[in-house]
PDB file of C-alpha atoms in Angstrom:
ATOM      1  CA  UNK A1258    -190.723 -26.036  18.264  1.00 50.00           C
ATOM      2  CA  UNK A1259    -187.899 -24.280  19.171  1.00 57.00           C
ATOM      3  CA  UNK A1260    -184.314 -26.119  21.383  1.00 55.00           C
ATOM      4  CA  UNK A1261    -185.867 -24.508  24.611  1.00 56.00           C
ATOM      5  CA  UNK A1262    -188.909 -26.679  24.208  1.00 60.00           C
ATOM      6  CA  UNK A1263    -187.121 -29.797  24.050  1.00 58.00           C
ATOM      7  CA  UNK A1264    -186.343 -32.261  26.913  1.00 54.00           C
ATOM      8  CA  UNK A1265    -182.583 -32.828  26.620  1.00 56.00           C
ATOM      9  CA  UNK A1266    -182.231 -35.242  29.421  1.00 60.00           C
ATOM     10  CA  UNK A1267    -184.418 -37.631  28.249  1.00 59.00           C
ATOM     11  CA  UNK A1268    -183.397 -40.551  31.146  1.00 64.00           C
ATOM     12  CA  UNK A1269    -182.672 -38.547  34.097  1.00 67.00           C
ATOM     13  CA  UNK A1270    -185.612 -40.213  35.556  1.00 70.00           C
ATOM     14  CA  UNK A1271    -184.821 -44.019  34.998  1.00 68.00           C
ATOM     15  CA  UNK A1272    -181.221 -43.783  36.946  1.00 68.00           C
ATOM     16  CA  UNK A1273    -182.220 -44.752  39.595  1.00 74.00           C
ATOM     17  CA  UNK A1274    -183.708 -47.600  38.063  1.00 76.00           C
ATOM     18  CA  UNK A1275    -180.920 -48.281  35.565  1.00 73.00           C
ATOM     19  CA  UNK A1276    -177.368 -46.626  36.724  1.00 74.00           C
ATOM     20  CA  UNK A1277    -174.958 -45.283  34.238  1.00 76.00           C
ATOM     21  CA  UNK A1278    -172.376 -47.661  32.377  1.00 81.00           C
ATOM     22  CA  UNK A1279    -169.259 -46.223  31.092  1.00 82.00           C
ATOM     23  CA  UNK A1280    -169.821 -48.169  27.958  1.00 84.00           C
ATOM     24  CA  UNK A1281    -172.469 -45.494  27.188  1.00 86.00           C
ATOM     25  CA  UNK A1282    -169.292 -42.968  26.296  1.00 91.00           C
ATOM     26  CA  UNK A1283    -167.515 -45.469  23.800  1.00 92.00           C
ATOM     27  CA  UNK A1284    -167.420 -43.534  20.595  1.00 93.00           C
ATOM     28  CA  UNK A1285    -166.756 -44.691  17.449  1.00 92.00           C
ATOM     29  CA  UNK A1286    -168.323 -47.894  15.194  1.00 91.00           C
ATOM     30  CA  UNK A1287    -170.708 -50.328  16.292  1.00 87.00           C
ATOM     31  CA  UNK A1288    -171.786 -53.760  14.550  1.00 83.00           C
ATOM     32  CA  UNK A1289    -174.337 -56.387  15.251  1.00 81.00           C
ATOM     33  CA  UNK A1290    -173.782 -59.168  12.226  1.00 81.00           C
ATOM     34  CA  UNK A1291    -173.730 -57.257   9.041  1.00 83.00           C
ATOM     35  CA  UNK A1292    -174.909 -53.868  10.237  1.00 85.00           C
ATOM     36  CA  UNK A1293    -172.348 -51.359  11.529  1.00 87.00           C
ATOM     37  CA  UNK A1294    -173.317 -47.658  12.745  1.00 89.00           C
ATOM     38  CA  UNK A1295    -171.502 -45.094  13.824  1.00 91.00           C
ATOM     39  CA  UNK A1296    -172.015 -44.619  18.039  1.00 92.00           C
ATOM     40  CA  UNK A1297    -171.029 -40.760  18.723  1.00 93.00           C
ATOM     41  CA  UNK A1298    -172.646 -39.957  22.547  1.00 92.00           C
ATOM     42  CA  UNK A1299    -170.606 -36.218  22.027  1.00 93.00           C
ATOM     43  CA  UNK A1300    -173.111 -35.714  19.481  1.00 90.00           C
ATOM     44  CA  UNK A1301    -175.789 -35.745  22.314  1.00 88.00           C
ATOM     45  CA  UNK A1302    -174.148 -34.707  25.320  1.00 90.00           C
ATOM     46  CA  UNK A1303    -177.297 -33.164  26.840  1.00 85.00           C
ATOM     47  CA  UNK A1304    -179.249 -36.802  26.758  1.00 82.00           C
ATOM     48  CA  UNK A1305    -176.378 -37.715  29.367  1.00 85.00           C
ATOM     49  CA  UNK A1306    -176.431 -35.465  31.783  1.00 84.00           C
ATOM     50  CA  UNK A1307    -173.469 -32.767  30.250  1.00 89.00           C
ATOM     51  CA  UNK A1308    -173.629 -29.340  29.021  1.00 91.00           C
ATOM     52  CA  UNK A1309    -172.862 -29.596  25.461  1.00 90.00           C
ATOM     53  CA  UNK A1310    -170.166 -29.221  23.474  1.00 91.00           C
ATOM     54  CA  UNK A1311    -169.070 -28.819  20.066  1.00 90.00           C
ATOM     55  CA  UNK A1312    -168.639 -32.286  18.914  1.00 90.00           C
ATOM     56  CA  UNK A1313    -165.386 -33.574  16.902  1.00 89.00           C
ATOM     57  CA  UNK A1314    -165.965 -34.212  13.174  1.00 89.00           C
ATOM     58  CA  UNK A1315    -167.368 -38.063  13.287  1.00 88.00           C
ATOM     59  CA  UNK A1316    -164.166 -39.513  11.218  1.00 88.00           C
ATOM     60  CA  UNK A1317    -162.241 -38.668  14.078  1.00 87.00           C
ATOM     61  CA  UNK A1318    -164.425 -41.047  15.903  1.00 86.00           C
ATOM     62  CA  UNK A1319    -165.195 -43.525  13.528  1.00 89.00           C
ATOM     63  CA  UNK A1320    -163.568 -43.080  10.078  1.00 89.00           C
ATOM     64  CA  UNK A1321    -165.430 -44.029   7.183  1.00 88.00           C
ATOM     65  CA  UNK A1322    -162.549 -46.483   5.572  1.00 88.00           C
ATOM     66  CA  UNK A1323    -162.093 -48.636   8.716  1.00 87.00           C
ATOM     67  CA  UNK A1324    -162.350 -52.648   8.026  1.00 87.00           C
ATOM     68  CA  UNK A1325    -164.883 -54.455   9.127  1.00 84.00           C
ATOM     69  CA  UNK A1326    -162.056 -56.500  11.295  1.00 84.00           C
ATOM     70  CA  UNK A1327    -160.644 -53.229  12.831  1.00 87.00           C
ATOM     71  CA  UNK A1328    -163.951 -52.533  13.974  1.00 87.00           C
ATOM     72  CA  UNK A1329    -164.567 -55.421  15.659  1.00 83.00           C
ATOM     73  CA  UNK A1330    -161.203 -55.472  17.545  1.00 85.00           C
ATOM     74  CA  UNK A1331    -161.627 -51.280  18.551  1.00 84.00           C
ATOM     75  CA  UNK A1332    -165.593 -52.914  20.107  1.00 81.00           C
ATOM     76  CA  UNK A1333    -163.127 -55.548  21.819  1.00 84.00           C
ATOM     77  CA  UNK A1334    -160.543 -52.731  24.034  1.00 88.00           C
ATOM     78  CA  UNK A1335    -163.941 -50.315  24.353  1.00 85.00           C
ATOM     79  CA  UNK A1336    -161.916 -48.706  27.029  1.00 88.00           C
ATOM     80  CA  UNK A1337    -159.798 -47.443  24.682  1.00 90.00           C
ATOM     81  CA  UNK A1338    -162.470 -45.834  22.589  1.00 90.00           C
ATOM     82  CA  UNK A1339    -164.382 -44.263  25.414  1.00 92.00           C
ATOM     83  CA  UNK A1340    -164.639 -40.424  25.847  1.00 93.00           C
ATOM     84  CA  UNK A1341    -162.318 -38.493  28.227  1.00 92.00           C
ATOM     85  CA  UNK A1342    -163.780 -36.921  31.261  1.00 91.00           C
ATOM     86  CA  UNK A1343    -162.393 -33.607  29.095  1.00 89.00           C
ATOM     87  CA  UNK A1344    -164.622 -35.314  26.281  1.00 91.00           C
ATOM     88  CA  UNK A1345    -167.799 -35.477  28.380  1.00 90.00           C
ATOM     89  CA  UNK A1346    -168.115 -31.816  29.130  1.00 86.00           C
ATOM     90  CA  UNK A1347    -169.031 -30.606  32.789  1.00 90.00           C
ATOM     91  CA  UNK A1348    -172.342 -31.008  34.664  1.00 88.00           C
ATOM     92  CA  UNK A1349    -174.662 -28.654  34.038  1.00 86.00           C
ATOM     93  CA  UNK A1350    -176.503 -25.941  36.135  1.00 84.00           C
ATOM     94  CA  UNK A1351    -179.416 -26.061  33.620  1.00 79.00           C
ATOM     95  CA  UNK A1352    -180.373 -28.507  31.312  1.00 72.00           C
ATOM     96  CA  UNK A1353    -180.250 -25.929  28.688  1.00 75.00           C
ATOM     97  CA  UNK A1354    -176.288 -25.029  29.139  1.00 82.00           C
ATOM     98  CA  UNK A1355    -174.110 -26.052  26.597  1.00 86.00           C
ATOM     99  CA  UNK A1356    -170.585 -24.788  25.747  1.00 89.00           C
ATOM    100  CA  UNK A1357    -169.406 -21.625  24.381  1.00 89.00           C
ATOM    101  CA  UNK A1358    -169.625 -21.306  20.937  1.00 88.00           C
ATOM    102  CA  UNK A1359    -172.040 -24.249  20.578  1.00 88.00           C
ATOM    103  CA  UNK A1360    -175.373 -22.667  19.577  1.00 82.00           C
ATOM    104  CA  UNK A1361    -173.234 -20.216  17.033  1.00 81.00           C
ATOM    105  CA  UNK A1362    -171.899 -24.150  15.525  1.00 86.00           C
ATOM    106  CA  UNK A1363    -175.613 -25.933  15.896  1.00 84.00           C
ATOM    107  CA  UNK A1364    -177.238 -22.691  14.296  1.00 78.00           C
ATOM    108  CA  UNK A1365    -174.611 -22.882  11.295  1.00 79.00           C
ATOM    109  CA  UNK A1366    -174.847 -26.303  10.725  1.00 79.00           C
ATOM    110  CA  UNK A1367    -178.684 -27.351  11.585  1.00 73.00           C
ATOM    111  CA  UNK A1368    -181.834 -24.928  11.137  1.00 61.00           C
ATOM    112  CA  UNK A1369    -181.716 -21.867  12.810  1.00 56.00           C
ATOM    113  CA  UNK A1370    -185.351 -21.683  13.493  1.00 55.00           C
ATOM    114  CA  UNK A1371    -188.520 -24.191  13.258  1.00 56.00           C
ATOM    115  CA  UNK A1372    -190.636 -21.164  13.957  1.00 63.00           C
ATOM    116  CA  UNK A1373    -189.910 -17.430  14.712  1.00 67.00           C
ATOM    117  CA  UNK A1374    -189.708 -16.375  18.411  1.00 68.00           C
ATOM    118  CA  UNK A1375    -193.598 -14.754  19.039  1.00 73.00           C
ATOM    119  CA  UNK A1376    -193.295 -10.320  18.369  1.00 82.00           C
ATOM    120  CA  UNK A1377    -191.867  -9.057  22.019  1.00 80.00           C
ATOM    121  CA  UNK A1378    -190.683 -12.576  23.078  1.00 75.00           C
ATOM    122  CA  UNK A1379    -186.932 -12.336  24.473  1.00 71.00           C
ATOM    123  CA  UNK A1380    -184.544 -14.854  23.169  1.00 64.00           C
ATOM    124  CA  UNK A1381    -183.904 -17.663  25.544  1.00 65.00           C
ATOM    125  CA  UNK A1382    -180.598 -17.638  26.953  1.00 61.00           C
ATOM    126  CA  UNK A1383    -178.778 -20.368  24.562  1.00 59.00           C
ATOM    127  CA  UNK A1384    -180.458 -18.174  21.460  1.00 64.00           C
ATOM    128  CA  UNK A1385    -178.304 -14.918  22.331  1.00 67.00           C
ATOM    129  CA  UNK A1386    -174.839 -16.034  21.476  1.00 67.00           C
ATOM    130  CA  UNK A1387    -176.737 -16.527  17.670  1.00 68.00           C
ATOM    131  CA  UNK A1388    -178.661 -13.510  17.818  1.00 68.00           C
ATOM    132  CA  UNK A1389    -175.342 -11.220  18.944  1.00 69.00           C
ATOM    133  CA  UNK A1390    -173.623 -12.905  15.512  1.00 68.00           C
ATOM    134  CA  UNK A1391    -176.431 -12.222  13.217  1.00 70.00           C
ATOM    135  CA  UNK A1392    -176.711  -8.887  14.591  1.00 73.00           C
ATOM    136  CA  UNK A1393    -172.655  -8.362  14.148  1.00 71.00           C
ATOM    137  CA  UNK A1394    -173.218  -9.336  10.526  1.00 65.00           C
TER     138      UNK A1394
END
């Protein structure tokens, strides 16, 4: 499977049926009782409707050494933890645009390939900006 084959908007079709919340941007830590997860939409950009961007490192979202209290109170003012319009990224043209220099991140930090690209197939259009840097090397 390679990123083109993958359906990044995932609930484009439901909106109609279930509209948007802003709460869906608030980034940082989440708890429910004794459970608390980190809640970073930047990391999935695409699933929202955005081209995607190079996410910030997650500490800068939810740092690893914040109480348990803190937590709860950042939850409480939400607003104040929700991503920026800047944040969000743009709209995008196809579902398979994402920001410069984002493939040339997600290929360094994630697995370049799940299979190779079929003899004579051309690189889809988010593989270039890797290909062009591999090629540089």
């Amino acid at each position: 499977m390679l990123t083109f084959d993958i359906h990044w908007n995932p609930y484009d079709n439901h909106r109609v049926t279930r509209p948007f919340e802003e709460i869906s941007f608030y980034s940082g830590w989440i708890r429910c009782g004794p459970m608390i997860v980190r809640y970073l939409p930047e990391r999935v950009l695409r699933q929202f409707g955005r081209v995607q961007t190079i996410p910030r490192h997650p500490s800068h979202s939810a740092n690893p050494l914040t109480p348990r209290l803190q937590i709860s109170q950042q939850y409480a003012q939400y607003m104040d933890w929700v991503l920026t319009p800047e944040e969000r990224g743009d709209l995008p043209l196809h579902s398979w645009n994402v920001a410069p220099g984002y493939m040339r991140w997600y290929f360094r930090i994630s697995h370049p390939y799940m299979i190779p690209l079929p003899p004579g197939d051309p690189p889809r259009p988010f593989e270039m900006e890797a290909l062009i840097e591999e090629d540089a090397h």
